[in-house]
Amino acid sequence: MKNIIPKLEVISKDNSNMGLLAKYLLEYNGDIAELKISKICEDLYISVASATRLAKMLGLDGFSQLKIYLAQELVTNEVSSHKYANISAKKYYHDIIQSLSTTLNDVNDELLIAVSQEIENSRKINFFAVGGSHTVITDFAQKLARIKFDVTYHSDTHFQFVEAVNSEDDQLSIGLSYSGLTHEVLANLQLSKNNGAKTVLITNNKNIEYPFLDYVIELSSSDNSMRTYSISSRFSSLAILDLLYLNVIGARPQYYNDLLERNRYIK
């Protein structure tokens, strides 16, 4: 551990550009690892060189390494803090409510309707996700399978790749990547698009602009948790997917009614 937080605290008291940047980093409430140097410098009206000099002053190779070490120290401090132990349940509860509220307030209803129509019109639907995202999207895929959609949702990334390579123009590919940076998900969506399929990405990243994406559904979760893909992120993703599902079953009520009827006989 480099113990860079105490050093940043000292530097932040200086009125220089590096002081401004140090203060910005210490007060930032989001995911440090996701910060982009160009955005920070634009906000603070400082040069990229100032960020590089700050990293060098801390004995690091560059700003990317600074973000990594700072993110690690912030998590370590939060976990070891007695205060965190006392408020963890309340903090998680607040995060869930906040994420759900923001996601549902900001949701684009017209976009959800358009994607639900693409689902209805597709011969087959492929799902791409890894890790915690795959667990969430599997739930959605299984719901569609129960109302007689042809879906694939492999956990193995190799099989996901095979589905992407074999995509056709009457298929739909849906990817879930909270960060919007998951290489496997983006690569498979691009392959799907190259083979004629329509593509959808569900993400919390507001800066996604890839030509191979037909639809981008934005989450609005503010996930500052120490956990990777935490519970607040999952709830936001599940909420969006459930809204999609409700739109879909509206287009095929008979299939849904048949499902309910079948379930009546399951004891």
Coordinates of C-alpha atoms in Angstrom, one line a residue:
M1 CA 0.0 0.0 0.0
K2 CA 1.4 3.4 -1.0
N3 CA -0.5 5.4 1.7
I4 CA -1.2 8.2 -0.8
I5 CA -4.3 9.6 0.9
P6 CA -2.3 11.4 3.6
K7 CA 0.0 12.8 0.9
L8 CA -3.0 14.0 -1.1
E9 CA -4.4 15.7 1.9
V10 CA -1.2 17.7 2.3
I11 CA -1.0 18.6 -1.4
S12 CA -4.8 19.5 -1.4
K13 CA -4.0 22.5 0.9
D14 CA -1.9 24.1 -1.8
N15 CA -3.4 26.5 -4.3
S16 CA -1.6 25.1 -7.2
N17 CA -3.2 23.0 -10.0
M18 CA -2.0 19.9 -8.3
G19 CA -3.6 21.0 -5.1
L20 CA -6.9 21.5 -6.9
L21 CA -6.7 18.0 -8.4
A22 CA -5.8 16.4 -5.0
K23 CA -8.8 18.0 -3.4
Y24 CA -11.0 16.9 -6.3
L25 CA -9.9 13.3 -5.9
L26 CA -10.3 13.3 -2.1
E27 CA -13.8 14.7 -2.3
Y28 CA -15.0 12.7 -5.3
N29 CA -18.1 10.5 -4.4
G30 CA -18.2 8.2 -7.4
D31 CA -16.0 5.3 -8.5
I32 CA -12.4 6.7 -8.7
A33 CA -11.4 4.0 -11.1
E34 CA -14.0 5.2 -13.7
L35 CA -12.7 8.8 -13.7
K36 CA -11.4 10.1 -17.0
I37 CA -8.4 12.5 -16.9
S38 CA -9.8 14.6 -19.7
K39 CA -13.0 15.2 -17.8
I40 CA -11.3 16.1 -14.6
C41 CA -9.0 18.6 -16.3
E42 CA -11.9 20.1 -18.2
D43 CA -13.8 20.6 -14.9
L44 CA -10.9 22.1 -13.1
Y45 CA -9.4 24.1 -16.0
I46 CA -6.0 22.4 -15.6
S47 CA -3.7 20.6 -18.0
V48 CA -3.2 16.9 -18.3
A49 CA 0.4 17.5 -17.4
S50 CA -0.7 18.6 -13.9
A51 CA -2.3 15.2 -13.3
T52 CA 0.9 13.5 -14.5
R53 CA 3.0 15.6 -12.2
L54 CA 0.8 14.8 -9.3
A55 CA 1.2 11.1 -9.9
K56 CA 5.0 11.4 -10.2
M57 CA 5.1 13.4 -7.0
L58 CA 3.4 10.5 -5.3
G59 CA 6.0 8.0 -6.7
L60 CA 3.6 6.5 -9.2
D61 CA 4.1 5.9 -13.0
G62 CA 1.1 7.9 -14.1
F63 CA -2.5 9.0 -13.4
S64 CA -4.0 5.6 -14.2
Q65 CA -1.9 4.0 -11.4
L66 CA -2.8 6.9 -9.1
K67 CA -6.5 6.0 -9.6
I68 CA -5.9 2.4 -8.9
Y69 CA -4.0 2.9 -5.6
L70 CA -6.4 5.6 -4.4
A71 CA -9.5 3.4 -5.1
Q72 CA -7.8 0.5 -3.2
E73 CA -7.0 2.7 -0.2
L74 CA -10.5 4.2 -0.1
V75 CA -12.0 0.7 0.0
T76 CA -9.5 -0.4 2.7
N77 CA -10.3 2.7 4.9
E78 CA -14.0 2.1 4.5
V79 CA -13.8 -1.6 5.5
S80 CA -11.6 -1.0 8.5
S81 CA -13.6 2.0 9.7
H82 CA -15.7 1.3 12.9
K83 CA -18.2 3.9 11.6
Y84 CA -18.8 1.9 8.5
A85 CA -19.5 -1.3 10.5
N86 CA -22.2 0.6 12.4
I87 CA -24.0 2.0 9.3
S88 CA -23.5 -0.6 6.7
A89 CA -27.1 -1.9 6.7
K90 CA -28.5 1.6 6.5
K91 CA -26.0 2.6 3.8
Y92 CA -27.0 -0.3 1.6
Y93 CA -30.7 0.3 2.2
H94 CA -30.2 3.9 1.2
D95 CA -28.2 3.0 -1.9
I96 CA -30.9 0.6 -3.1
I97 CA -33.7 3.1 -2.6
Q98 CA -31.7 5.9 -4.2
S99 CA -30.6 3.8 -7.2
L100 CA -34.1 2.5 -7.8
S101 CA -35.7 5.9 -7.5
T102 CA -33.2 7.5 -9.9
T103 CA -33.3 4.7 -12.4
L104 CA -37.1 4.7 -12.6
N105 CA -37.4 8.5 -12.7
D106 CA -34.9 8.7 -15.5
V107 CA -36.0 5.7 -17.6
N108 CA -36.9 6.4 -21.2
D109 CA -40.3 4.7 -21.7
E110 CA -40.2 5.1 -25.5
L111 CA -36.9 3.3 -25.6
L112 CA -38.1 0.4 -23.5
I113 CA -41.2 0.1 -25.8
A114 CA -38.9 0.1 -28.9
V115 CA -36.7 -2.6 -27.4
S116 CA -39.6 -4.7 -26.2
Q117 CA -40.9 -4.6 -29.8
E118 CA -37.5 -5.8 -31.1
I119 CA -37.7 -8.7 -28.6
E120 CA -41.2 -9.6 -29.9
N121 CA -40.1 -9.4 -33.5
S122 CA -36.9 -11.4 -33.2
R123 CA -36.7 -15.1 -34.0
K124 CA -34.0 -15.6 -31.4
I125 CA -32.5 -13.5 -28.6
N126 CA -28.9 -13.9 -27.4
F127 CA -27.7 -12.5 -24.1
F128 CA -24.1 -11.4 -23.3
A129 CA -22.8 -10.7 -19.8
V130 CA -20.2 -11.9 -17.4
G131 CA -19.9 -12.1 -13.6
G132 CA -22.7 -10.6 -11.5
S133 CA -24.3 -9.1 -14.6
H134 CA -24.7 -12.6 -16.1
T135 CA -26.6 -13.7 -13.0
V136 CA -29.0 -10.8 -13.4
I137 CA -29.6 -11.1 -17.1
T138 CA -30.1 -14.9 -16.8
D139 CA -33.2 -14.2 -14.7
F140 CA -34.6 -12.1 -17.6
A141 CA -33.7 -14.7 -20.2
Q142 CA -35.5 -17.4 -18.2
K143 CA -38.6 -15.3 -17.9
L144 CA -38.7 -14.8 -21.7
A145 CA -38.1 -18.6 -22.2
R146 CA -41.2 -19.3 -20.0
I147 CA -43.4 -17.4 -22.4
K148 CA -42.0 -19.2 -25.4
F149 CA -39.2 -17.0 -26.7
D150 CA -36.1 -18.7 -28.2
V151 CA -33.2 -17.5 -26.0
T152 CA -29.6 -18.3 -25.3
Y153 CA -27.7 -17.2 -22.1
H154 CA -24.5 -19.2 -21.7
S155 CA -22.3 -18.4 -18.7
D156 CA -19.2 -19.5 -20.6
T157 CA -17.8 -16.6 -22.6
H158 CA -16.6 -19.0 -25.3
F159 CA -20.1 -20.1 -26.0
Q160 CA -21.3 -16.5 -25.9
F161 CA -18.7 -15.8 -28.6
V162 CA -20.0 -18.7 -30.7
E163 CA -23.6 -17.3 -30.5
A164 CA -22.3 -13.9 -31.6
V165 CA -20.4 -15.3 -34.5
N166 CA -23.5 -17.2 -35.6
S167 CA -26.0 -14.3 -35.2
E168 CA -28.3 -13.6 -38.1
D169 CA -30.4 -10.6 -39.2
D170 CA -33.6 -11.9 -37.6
Q171 CA -32.0 -12.1 -34.1
L172 CA -31.5 -9.7 -31.3
S173 CA -28.4 -9.5 -29.0
I174 CA -28.7 -8.0 -25.6
G175 CA -25.7 -7.2 -23.4
L176 CA -25.5 -6.1 -19.8
S177 CA -22.4 -4.3 -18.6
Y178 CA -22.7 -2.0 -15.6
S179 CA -19.4 -0.2 -16.4
G180 CA -20.0 -0.3 -20.2
L181 CA -16.4 -1.3 -20.5
T182 CA -16.6 -5.2 -20.4
H183 CA -14.6 -6.3 -23.4
E184 CA -16.4 -9.6 -23.8
V185 CA -19.8 -8.0 -23.9
L186 CA -18.9 -5.2 -26.3
A187 CA -16.9 -7.5 -28.6
N188 CA -19.9 -10.0 -28.8
L189 CA -22.3 -7.2 -29.5
Q190 CA -20.1 -5.9 -32.3
L191 CA -19.8 -9.4 -33.8
S192 CA -23.6 -9.8 -33.6
K193 CA -24.1 -6.5 -35.4
N194 CA -21.6 -7.4 -38.1
N195 CA -23.7 -10.5 -38.7
G196 CA -26.9 -8.6 -39.1
A197 CA -28.4 -8.8 -35.6
K198 CA -30.0 -5.9 -33.8
T199 CA -28.0 -5.0 -30.6
V200 CA -28.9 -3.6 -27.2
L201 CA -26.6 -2.6 -24.3
I202 CA -27.8 -2.0 -20.8
T203 CA -25.3 0.1 -18.8
N204 CA -24.6 2.7 -16.2
N205 CA -22.0 4.4 -18.5
K206 CA -23.4 7.6 -19.9
N207 CA -20.7 8.0 -22.5
I208 CA -21.4 5.0 -24.7
E209 CA -21.4 5.9 -28.4
Y210 CA -20.5 2.8 -30.4
P211 CA -21.9 2.5 -34.0
F212 CA -22.6 -1.2 -33.5
L213 CA -25.2 -0.5 -30.8
D214 CA -28.8 0.0 -32.0
Y215 CA -30.1 0.8 -28.5
V216 CA -28.4 1.9 -25.2
I217 CA -30.6 1.6 -22.1
E218 CA -29.0 3.7 -19.3
L219 CA -29.2 2.8 -15.7
S220 CA -28.9 5.6 -13.2
S221 CA -27.4 3.9 -10.2
S222 CA -24.9 5.8 -8.2
D223 CA -22.9 2.9 -7.0
N224 CA -20.1 3.9 -4.6
S225 CA -20.1 0.6 -2.8
M226 CA -16.9 -1.4 -2.0
R227 CA -18.5 -4.5 -3.6
T228 CA -18.1 -5.3 -7.2
Y229 CA -21.6 -5.0 -8.9
S230 CA -23.2 -4.4 -5.6
I231 CA -26.8 -4.9 -4.5
S232 CA -27.9 -1.3 -5.6
S233 CA -26.5 -2.0 -9.1
R234 CA -28.3 -5.3 -9.3
F235 CA -31.6 -3.8 -8.2
S236 CA -31.3 -1.0 -10.8
S237 CA -30.6 -3.6 -13.5
L238 CA -33.4 -5.9 -12.4
A239 CA -35.8 -3.0 -12.4
I240 CA -35.0 -2.1 -16.0
L241 CA -35.3 -5.7 -17.1
D242 CA -38.6 -6.2 -15.3
L243 CA -40.0 -3.1 -17.0
L244 CA -38.9 -4.6 -20.4
Y245 CA -40.6 -7.9 -19.4
L246 CA -43.8 -6.1 -18.6
N247 CA -43.8 -4.5 -22.0
V248 CA -43.1 -7.8 -23.6
I249 CA -45.9 -9.8 -21.9
G250 CA -48.3 -7.0 -22.9
A251 CA -47.7 -8.0 -26.5
R252 CA -48.4 -11.7 -25.9
P253 CA -50.9 -12.0 -23.0
Q254 CA -52.1 -15.5 -24.0
Y255 CA -48.6 -17.0 -23.5
Y256 CA -48.5 -15.4 -20.1
N257 CA -51.9 -16.6 -19.2
D258 CA -50.9 -20.1 -20.3
L259 CA -47.9 -19.9 -18.0
L260 CA -50.1 -18.9 -15.0
E261 CA -52.5 -21.7 -15.8
R262 CA -49.6 -24.3 -15.9
N263 CA -48.3 -23.0 -12.6
R264 CA -51.6 -23.6 -10.9
Y265 CA -51.0 -27.4 -11.1
I266 CA -47.5 -27.2 -9.6
K267 CA -47.8 -28.2 -6.0

